[in-house]
Coordinates of N, CA and C in Angstrom, one line a residue:
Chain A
X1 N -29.4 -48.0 -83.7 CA -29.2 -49.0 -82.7 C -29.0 -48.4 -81.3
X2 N -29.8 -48.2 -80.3 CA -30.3 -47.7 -79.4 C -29.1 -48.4 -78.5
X3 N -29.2 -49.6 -78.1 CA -28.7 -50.4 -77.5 C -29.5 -50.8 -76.3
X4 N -29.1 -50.8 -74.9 CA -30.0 -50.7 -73.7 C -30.5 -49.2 -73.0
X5 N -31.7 -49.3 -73.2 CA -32.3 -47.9 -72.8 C -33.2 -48.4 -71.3
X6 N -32.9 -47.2 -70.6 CA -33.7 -47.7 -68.9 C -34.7 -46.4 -69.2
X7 N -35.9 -46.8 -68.9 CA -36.8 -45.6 -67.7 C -37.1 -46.1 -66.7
X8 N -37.7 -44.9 -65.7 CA -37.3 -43.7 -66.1 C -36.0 -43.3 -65.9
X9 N -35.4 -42.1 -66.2 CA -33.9 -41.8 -65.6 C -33.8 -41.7 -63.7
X10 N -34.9 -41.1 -63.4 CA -34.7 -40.5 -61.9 C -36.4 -40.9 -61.8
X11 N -36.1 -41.5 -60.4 CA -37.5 -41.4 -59.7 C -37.2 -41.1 -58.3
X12 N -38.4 -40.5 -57.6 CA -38.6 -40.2 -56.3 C -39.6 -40.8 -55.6
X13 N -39.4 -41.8 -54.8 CA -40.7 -42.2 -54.0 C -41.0 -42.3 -53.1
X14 N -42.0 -42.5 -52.4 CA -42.3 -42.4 -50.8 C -42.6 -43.6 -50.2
X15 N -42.1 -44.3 -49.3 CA -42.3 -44.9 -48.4 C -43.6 -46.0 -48.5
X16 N -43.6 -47.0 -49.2 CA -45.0 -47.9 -49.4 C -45.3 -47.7 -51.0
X17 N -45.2 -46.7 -51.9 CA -45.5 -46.6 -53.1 C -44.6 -47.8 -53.6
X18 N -45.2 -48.0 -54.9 CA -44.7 -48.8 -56.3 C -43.9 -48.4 -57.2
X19 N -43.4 -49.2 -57.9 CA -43.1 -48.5 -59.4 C -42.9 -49.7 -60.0
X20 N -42.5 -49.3 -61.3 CA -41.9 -50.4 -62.1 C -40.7 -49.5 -62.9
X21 N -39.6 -50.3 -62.9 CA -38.5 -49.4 -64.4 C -38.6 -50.6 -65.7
X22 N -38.7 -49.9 -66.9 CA -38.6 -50.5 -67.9 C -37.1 -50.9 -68.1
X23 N -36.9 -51.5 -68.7 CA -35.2 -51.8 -69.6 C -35.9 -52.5 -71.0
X24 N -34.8 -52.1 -72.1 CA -35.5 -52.7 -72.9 C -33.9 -52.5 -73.8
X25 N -33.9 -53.5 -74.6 CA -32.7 -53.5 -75.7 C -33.2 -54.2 -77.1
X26 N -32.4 -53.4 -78.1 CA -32.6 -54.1 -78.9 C -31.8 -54.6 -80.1
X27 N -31.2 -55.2 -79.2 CA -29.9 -56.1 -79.9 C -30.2 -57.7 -80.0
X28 N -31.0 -57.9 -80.1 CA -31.7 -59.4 -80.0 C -30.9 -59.9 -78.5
X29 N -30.7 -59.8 -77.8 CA -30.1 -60.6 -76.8 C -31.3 -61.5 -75.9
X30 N -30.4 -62.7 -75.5 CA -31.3 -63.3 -74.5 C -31.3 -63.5 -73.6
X31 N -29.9 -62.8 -73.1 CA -30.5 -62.8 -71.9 C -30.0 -61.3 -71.1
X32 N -30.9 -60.9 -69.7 CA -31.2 -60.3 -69.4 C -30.9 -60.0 -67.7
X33 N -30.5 -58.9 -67.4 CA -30.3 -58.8 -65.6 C -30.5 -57.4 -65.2
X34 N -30.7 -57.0 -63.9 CA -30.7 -56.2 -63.1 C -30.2 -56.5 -62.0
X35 N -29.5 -54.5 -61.4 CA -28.3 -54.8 -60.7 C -28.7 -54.0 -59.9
X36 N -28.2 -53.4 -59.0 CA -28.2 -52.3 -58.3 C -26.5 -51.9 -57.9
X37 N -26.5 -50.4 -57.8 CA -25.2 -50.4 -57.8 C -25.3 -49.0 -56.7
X38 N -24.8 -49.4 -55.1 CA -24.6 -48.5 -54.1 C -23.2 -47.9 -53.9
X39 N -22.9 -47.1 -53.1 CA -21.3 -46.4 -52.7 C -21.0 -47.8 -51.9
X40 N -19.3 -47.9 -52.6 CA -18.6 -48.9 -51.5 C -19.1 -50.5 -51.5
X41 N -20.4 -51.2 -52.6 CA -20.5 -52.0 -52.7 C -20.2 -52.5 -54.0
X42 N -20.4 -52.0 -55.4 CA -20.0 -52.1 -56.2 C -21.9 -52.8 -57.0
X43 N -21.8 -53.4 -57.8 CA -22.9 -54.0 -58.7 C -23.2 -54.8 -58.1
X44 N -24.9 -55.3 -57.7 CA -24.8 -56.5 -57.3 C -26.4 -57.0 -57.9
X45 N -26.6 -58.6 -58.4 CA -27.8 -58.8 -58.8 C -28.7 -58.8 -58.1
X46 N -30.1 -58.4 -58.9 CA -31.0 -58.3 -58.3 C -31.6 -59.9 -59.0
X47 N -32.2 -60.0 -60.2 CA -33.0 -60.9 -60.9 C -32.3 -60.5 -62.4
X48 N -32.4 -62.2 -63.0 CA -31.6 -62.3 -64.1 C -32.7 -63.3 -65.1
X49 N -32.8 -63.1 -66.2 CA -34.1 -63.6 -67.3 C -32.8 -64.3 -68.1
X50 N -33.0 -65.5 -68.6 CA -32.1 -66.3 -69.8 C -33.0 -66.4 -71.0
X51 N -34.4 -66.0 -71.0 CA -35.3 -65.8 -72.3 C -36.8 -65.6 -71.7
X52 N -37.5 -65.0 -73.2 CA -38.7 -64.8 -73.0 C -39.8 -65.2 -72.0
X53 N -40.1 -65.1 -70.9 CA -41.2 -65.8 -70.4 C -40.6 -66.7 -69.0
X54 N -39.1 -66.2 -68.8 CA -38.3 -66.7 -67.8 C -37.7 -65.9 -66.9
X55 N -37.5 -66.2 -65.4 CA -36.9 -64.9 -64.5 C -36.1 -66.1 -63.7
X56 N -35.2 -65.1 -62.8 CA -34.9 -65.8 -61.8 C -33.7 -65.2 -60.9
X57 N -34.0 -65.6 -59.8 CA -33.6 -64.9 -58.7 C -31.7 -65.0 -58.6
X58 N -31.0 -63.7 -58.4 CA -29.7 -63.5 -58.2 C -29.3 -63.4 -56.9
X59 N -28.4 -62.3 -56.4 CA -28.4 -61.8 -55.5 C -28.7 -61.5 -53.8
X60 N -29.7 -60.4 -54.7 CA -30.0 -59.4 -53.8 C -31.7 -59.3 -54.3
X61 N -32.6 -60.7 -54.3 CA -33.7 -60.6 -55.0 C -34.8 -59.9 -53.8
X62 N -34.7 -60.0 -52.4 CA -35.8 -59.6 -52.1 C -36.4 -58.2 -52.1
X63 N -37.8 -58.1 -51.8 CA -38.3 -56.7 -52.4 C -38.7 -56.5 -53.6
X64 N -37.6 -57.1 -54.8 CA -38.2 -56.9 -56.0 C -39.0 -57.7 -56.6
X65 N -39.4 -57.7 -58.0 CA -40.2 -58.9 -58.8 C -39.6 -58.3 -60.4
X66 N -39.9 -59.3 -61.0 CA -39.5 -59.2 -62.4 C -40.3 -59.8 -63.2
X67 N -40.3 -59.0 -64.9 CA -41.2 -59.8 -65.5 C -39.8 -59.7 -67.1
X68 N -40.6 -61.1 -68.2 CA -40.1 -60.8 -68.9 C -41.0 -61.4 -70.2
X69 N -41.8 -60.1 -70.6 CA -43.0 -60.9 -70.9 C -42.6 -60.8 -72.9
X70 N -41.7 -59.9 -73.3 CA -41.1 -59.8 -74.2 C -39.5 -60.0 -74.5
X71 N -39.3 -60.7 -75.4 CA -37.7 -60.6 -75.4 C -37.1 -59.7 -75.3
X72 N -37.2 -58.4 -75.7 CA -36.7 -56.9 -75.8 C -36.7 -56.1 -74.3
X73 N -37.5 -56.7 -73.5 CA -38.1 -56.0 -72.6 C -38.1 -57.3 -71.2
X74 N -37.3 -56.2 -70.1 CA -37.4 -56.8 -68.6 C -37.5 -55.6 -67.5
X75 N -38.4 -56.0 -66.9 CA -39.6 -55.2 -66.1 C -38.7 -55.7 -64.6
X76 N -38.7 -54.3 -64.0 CA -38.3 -54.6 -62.2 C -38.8 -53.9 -61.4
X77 N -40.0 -54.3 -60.7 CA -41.1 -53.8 -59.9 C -40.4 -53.9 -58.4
X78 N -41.4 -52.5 -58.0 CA -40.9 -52.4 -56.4 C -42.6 -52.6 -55.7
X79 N -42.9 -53.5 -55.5 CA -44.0 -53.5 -54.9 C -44.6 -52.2 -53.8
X80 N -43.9 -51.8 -52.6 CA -44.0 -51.5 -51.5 C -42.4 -50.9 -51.4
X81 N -42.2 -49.8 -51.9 CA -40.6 -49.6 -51.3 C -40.6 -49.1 -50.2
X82 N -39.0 -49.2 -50.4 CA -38.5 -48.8 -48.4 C -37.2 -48.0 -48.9
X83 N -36.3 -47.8 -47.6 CA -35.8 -46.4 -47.6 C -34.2 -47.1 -48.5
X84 N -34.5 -48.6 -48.0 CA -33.1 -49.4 -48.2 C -32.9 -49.6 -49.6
X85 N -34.3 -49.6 -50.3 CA -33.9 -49.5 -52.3 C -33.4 -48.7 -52.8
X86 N -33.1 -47.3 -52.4 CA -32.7 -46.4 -52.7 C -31.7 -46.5 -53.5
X87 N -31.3 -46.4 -54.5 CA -30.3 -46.7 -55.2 C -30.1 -46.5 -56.7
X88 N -28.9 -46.7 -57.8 CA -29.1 -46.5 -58.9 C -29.3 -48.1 -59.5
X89 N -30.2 -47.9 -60.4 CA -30.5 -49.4 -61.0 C -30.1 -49.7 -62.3
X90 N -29.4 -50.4 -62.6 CA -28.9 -50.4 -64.1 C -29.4 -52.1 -64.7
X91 N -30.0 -51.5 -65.5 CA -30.3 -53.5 -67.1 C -29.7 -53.6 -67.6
X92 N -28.7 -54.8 -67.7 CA -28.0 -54.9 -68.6 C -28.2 -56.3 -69.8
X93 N -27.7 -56.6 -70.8 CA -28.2 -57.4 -71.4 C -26.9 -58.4 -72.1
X94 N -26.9 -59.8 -72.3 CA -26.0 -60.3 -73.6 C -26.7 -61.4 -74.2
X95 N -25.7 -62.2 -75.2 CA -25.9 -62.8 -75.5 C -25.5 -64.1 -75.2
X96 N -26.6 -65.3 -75.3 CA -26.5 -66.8 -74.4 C -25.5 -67.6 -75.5
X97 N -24.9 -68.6 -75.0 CA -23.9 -69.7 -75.4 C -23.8 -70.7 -74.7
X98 N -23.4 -71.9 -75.0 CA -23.2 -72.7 -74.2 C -22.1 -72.8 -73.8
X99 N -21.6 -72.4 -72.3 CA -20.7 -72.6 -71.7 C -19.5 -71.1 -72.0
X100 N -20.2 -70.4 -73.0 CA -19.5 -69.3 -73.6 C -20.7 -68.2 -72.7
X101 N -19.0 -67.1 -72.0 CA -19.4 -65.8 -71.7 C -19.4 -64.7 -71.9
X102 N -20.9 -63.9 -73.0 CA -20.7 -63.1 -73.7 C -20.5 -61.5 -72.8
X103 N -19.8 -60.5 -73.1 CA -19.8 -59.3 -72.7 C -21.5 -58.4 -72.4
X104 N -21.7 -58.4 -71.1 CA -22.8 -57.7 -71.0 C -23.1 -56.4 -71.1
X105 N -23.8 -55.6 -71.8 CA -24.2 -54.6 -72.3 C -25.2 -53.8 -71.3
X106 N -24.4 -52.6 -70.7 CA -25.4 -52.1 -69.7 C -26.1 -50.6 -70.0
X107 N -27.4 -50.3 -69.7 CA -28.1 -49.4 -69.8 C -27.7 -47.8 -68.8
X108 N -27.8 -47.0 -69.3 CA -27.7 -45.8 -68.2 C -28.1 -45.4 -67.1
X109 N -28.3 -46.5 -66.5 CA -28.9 -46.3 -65.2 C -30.3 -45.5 -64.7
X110 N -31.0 -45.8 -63.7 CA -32.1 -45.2 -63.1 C -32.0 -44.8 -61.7
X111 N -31.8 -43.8 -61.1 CA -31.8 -43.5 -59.6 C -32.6 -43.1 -59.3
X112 N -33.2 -44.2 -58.1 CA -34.5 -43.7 -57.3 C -33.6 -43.6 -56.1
X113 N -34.7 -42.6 -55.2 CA -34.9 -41.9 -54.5 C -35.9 -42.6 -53.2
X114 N -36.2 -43.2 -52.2 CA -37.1 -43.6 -51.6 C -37.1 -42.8 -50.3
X115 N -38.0 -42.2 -49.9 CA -37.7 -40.9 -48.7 C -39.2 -41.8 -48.0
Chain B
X1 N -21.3 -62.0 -48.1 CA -19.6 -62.4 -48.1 C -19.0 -61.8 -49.4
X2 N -18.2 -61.2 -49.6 CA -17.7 -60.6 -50.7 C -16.6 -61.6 -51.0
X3 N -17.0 -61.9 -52.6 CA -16.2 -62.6 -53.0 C -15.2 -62.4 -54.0
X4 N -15.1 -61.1 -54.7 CA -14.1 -60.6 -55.2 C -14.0 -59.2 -54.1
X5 N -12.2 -58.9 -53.9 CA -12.1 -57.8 -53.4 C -11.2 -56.8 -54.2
X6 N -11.7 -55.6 -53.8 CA -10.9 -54.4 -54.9 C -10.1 -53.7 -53.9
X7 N -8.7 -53.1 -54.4 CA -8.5 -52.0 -53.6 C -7.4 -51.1 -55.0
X8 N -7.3 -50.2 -54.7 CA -7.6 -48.8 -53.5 C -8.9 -48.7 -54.0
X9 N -10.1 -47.9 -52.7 CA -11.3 -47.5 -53.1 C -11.2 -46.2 -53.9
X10 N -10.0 -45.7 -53.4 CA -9.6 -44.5 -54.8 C -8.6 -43.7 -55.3
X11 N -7.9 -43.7 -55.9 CA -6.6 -43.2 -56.8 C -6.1 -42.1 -57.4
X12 N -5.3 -41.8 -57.1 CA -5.0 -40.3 -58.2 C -3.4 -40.7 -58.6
X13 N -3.2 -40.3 -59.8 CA -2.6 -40.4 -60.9 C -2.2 -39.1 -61.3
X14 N -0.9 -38.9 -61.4 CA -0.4 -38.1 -62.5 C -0.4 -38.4 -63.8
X15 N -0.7 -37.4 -65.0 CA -1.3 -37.6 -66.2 C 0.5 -38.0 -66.8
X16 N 0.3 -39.2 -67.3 CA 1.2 -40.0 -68.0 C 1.7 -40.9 -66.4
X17 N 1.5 -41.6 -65.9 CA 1.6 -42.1 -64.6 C 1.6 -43.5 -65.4
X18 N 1.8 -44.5 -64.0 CA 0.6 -46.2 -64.3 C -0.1 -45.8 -63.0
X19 N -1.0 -46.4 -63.6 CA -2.7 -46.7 -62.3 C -3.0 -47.9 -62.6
X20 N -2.4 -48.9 -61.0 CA -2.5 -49.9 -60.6 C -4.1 -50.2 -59.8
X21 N -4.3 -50.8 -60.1 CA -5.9 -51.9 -59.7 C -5.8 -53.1 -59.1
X22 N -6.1 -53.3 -58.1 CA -6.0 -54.7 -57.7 C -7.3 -55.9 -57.0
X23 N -7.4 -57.0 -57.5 CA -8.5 -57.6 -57.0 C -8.3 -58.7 -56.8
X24 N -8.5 -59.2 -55.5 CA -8.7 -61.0 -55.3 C -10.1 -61.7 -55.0
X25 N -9.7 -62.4 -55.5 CA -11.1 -63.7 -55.5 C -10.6 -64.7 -54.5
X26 N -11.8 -65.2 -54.2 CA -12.1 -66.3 -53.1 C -12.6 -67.6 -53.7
X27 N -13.3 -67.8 -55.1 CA -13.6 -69.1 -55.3 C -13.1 -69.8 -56.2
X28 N -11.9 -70.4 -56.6 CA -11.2 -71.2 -57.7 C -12.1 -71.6 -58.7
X29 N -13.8 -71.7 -58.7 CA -14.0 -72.3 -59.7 C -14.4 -70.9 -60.9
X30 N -14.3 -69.7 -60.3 CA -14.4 -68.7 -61.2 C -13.0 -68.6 -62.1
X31 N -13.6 -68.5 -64.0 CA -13.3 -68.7 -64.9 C -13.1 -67.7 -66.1
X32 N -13.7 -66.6 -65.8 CA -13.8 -65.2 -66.5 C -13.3 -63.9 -65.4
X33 N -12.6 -62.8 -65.8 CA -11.9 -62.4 -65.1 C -12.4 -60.7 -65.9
X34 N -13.2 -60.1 -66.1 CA -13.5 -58.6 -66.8 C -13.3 -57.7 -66.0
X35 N -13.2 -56.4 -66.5 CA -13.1 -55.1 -65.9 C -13.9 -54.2 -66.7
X36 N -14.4 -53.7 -66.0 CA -15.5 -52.2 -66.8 C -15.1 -51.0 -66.1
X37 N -15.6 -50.4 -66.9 CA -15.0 -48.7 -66.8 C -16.5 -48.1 -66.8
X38 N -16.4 -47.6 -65.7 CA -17.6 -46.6 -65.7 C -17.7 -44.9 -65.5
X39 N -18.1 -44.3 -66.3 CA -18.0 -42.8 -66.5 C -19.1 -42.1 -65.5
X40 N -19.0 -40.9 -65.2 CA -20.5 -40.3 -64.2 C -21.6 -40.4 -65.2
X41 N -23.0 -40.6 -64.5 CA -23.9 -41.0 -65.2 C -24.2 -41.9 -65.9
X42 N -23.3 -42.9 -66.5 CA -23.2 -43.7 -67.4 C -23.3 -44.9 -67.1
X43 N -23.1 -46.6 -67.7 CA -23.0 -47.2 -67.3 C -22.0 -48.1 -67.5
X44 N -21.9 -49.4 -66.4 CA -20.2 -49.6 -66.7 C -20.4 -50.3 -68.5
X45 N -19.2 -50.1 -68.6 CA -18.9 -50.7 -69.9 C -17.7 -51.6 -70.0
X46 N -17.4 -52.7 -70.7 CA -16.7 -54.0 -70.7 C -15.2 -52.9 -71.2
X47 N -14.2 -53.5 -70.3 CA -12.6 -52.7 -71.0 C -12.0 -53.9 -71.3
X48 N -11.8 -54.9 -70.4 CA -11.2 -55.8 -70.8 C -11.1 -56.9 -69.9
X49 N -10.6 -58.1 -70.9 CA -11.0 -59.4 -69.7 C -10.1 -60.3 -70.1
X50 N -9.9 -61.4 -69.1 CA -8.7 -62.7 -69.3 C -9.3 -63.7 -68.6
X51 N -8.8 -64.8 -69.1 CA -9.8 -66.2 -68.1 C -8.2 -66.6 -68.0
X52 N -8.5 -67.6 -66.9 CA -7.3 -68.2 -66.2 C -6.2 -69.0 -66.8
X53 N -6.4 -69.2 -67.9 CA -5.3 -69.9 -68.7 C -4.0 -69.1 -69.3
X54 N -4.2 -68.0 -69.2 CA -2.8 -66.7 -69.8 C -2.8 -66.4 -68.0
X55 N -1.3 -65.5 -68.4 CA -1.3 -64.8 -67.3 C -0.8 -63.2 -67.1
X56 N -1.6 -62.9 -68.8 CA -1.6 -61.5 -69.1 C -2.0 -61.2 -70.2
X57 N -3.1 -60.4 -70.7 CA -3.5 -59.9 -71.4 C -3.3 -58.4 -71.7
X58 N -3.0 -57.7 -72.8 CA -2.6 -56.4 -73.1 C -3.6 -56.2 -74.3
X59 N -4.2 -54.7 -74.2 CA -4.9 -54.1 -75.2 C -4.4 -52.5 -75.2
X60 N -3.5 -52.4 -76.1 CA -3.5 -50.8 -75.8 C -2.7 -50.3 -74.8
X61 N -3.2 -49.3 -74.1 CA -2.4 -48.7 -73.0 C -3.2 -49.4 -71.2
X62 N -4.0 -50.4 -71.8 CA -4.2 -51.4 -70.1 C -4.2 -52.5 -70.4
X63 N -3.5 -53.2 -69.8 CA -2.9 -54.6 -69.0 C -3.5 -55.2 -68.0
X64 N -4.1 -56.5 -68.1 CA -4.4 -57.2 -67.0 C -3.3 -58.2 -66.9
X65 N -3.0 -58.0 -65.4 CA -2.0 -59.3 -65.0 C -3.1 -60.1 -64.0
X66 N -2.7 -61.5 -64.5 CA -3.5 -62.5 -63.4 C -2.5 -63.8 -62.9
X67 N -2.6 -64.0 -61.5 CA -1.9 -65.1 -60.6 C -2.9 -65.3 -60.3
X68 N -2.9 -67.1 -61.0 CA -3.9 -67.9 -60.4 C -3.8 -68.7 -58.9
X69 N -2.6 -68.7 -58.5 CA -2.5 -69.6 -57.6 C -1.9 -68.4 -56.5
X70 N -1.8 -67.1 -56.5 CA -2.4 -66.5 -55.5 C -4.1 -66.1 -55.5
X71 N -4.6 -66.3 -56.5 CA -6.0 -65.8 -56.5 C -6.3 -64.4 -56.7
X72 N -5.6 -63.2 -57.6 CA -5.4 -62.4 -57.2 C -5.4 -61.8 -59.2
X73 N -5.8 -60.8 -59.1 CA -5.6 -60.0 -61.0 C -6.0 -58.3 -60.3
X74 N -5.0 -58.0 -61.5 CA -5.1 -56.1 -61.5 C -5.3 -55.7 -63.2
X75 N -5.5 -54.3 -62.9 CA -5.3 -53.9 -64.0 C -4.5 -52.4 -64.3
X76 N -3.6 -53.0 -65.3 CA -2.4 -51.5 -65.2 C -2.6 -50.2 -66.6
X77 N -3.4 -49.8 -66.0 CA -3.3 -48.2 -68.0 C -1.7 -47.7 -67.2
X78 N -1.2 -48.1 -68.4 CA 0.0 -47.0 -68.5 C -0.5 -45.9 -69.3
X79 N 0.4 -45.0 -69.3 CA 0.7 -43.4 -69.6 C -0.5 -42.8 -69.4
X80 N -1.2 -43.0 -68.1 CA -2.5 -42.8 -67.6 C -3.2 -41.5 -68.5
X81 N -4.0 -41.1 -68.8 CA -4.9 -39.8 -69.4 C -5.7 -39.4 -68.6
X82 N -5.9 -38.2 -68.3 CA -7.0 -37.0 -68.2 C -8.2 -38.1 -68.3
X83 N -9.0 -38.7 -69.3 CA -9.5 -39.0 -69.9 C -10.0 -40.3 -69.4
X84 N -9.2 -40.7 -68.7 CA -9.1 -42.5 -67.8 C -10.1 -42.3 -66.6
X85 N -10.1 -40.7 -66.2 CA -10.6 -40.9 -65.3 C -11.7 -41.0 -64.8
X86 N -11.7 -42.2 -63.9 CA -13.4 -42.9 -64.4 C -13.6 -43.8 -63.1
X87 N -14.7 -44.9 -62.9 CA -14.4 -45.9 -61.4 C -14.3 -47.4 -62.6
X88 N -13.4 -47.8 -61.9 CA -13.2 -49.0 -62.4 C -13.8 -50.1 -61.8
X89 N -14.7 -51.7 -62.6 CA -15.0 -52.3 -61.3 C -14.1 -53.7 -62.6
X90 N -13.8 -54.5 -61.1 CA -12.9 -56.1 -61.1 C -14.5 -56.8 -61.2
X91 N -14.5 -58.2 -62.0 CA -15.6 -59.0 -61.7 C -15.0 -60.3 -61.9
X92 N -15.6 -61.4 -62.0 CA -15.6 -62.4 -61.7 C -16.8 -63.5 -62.0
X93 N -16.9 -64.5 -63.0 CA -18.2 -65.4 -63.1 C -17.3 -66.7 -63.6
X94 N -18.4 -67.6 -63.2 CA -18.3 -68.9 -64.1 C -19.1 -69.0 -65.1
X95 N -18.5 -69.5 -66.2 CA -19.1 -70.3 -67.1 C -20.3 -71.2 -67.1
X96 N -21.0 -71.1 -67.2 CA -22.1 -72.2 -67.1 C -23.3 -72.5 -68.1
X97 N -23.4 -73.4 -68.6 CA -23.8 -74.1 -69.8 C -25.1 -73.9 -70.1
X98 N -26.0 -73.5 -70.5 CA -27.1 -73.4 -71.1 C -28.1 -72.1 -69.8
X99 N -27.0 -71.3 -68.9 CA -27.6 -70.4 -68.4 C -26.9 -69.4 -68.1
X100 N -27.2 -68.2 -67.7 CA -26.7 -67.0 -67.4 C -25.3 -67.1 -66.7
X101 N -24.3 -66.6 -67.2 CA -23.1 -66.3 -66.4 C -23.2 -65.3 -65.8
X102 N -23.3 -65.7 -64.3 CA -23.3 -64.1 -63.4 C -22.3 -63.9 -63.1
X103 N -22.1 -62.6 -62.6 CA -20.4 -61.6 -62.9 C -21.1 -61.1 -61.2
X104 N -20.0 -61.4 -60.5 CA -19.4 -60.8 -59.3 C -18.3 -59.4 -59.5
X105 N -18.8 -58.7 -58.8 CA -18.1 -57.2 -58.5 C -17.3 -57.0 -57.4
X106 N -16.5 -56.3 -58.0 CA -15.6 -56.0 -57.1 C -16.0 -54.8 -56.5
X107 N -15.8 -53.9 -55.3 CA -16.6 -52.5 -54.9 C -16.1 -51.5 -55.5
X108 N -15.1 -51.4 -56.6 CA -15.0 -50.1 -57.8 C -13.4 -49.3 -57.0
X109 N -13.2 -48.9 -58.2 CA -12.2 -48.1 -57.7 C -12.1 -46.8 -58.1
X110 N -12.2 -45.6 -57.9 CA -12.8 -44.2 -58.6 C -11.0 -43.5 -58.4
X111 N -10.6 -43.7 -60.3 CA -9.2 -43.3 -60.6 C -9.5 -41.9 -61.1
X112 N -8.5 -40.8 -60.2 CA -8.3 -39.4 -61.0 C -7.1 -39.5 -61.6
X113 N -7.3 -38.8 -62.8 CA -5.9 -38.6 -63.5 C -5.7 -37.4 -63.3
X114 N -4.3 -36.6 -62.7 CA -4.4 -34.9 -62.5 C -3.4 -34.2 -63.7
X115 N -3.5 -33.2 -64.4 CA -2.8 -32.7 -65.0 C -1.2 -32.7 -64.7

């Protein structure tokens, strides 16, 4: 039982390039988020999925995109980065209830680099 | 607008000490009250949590105390360890019924424990 796994660990990019980071868990959970976590601001959302084939915007959504085209798996694209994404990105995952808030389960983080 | 706040941004402790945490919130209708511990590299992980109806929860050697009607929760490790030392983050979500509970952060607090 893996739990939540990010790729890649470290990325470096330049100015206008793409990427995408995987997150992917496999604890059956349904639902699903991304954070970003800078010095002195603490975690903050980017885009949050509540099931397969669903996204939706948190935070701190602009710049990014999200997919969630598998339950196991939530995709966070940088179309065009800039200097300001820089940051560590962590997925984390729980489980849905009604009106019940389950403990979210977070992945090892990914630090890009955008120069 | 930050809507939970943390202080100190960072702490040192003597090994067998208490290491006080402190966080206030700004919106009454928040209903879950967690703390995560995050190690270097790693990601935060759930330590412990209280919703508004107690006004203290104990597990072990940390304690959350919460005043609802100052708006305001900490978190106390007694007989602090070597081992504690880590960034702590405060959060904050509501409940909400057939969708994601988002968790507000506090900006972390990075506790040393010293020999």
């Amino acid at each position: 039982n893996a739990g939540v796994t990010q790729t890649p660990k470290f990325r470096v990019l330049k100015t206008g390039q793409s990427m995408t980071l995987l997150c992917a868990q496999d604890m059956n959970h349904e639902y699903m988020y991304w954070y970003r976590q800078d010095p002195g601001m603490g975690l903050r959302l980017i885009h949050y999925s509540v099931g397969e084939g669903t996204t939706a915007k948190g935070e701190v959504p602009d710049g990014y995109n999200v997919s969630r085209l598998k339950k196991q798996n939530f995709l966070l694209g940088l179309e065009s980065a800039a200097p300001s994404q820089t940051s560590v990105y962590f997925c984390a995952s729980s489980y849905s209830g009604q009106g019940v808030l389950y403990e979210q389960y977070f992945g090892p983080g990914t630090r890009l680099t955008v120069t | 607008q930050q809507q939970v706040k943390q202080s100190p941004q960072s702490l040192i402790v003597q090994k067998g000490g208490i290491s006080i945490i402190n966080c206030a919130y700004e919106n009454t209708a928040f209903d879950y009250f967690p703390w995560y511990q995050q190690f270097p590299g790693k990601g935060p992980a759930l330590l412990i949590a209280i919703r508004p109806d107690v006004s203290e929860k104990k597990e072990g050697r940390f304690t959350i105390s919460f005043n609802k009607s100052a708006k305001q929760f900490s978190l106390h490790i007694m007989d602090s360890q070597p081992g504690d030392s880590a960034t702590y983050f405060c959060a904050a979500s509501i409940r909400q019924a057939g969708t994601a509970s988002k968790l507000t952060f506090g900006t972390g607090t990075r506790l040393q424990v010293t020999l």
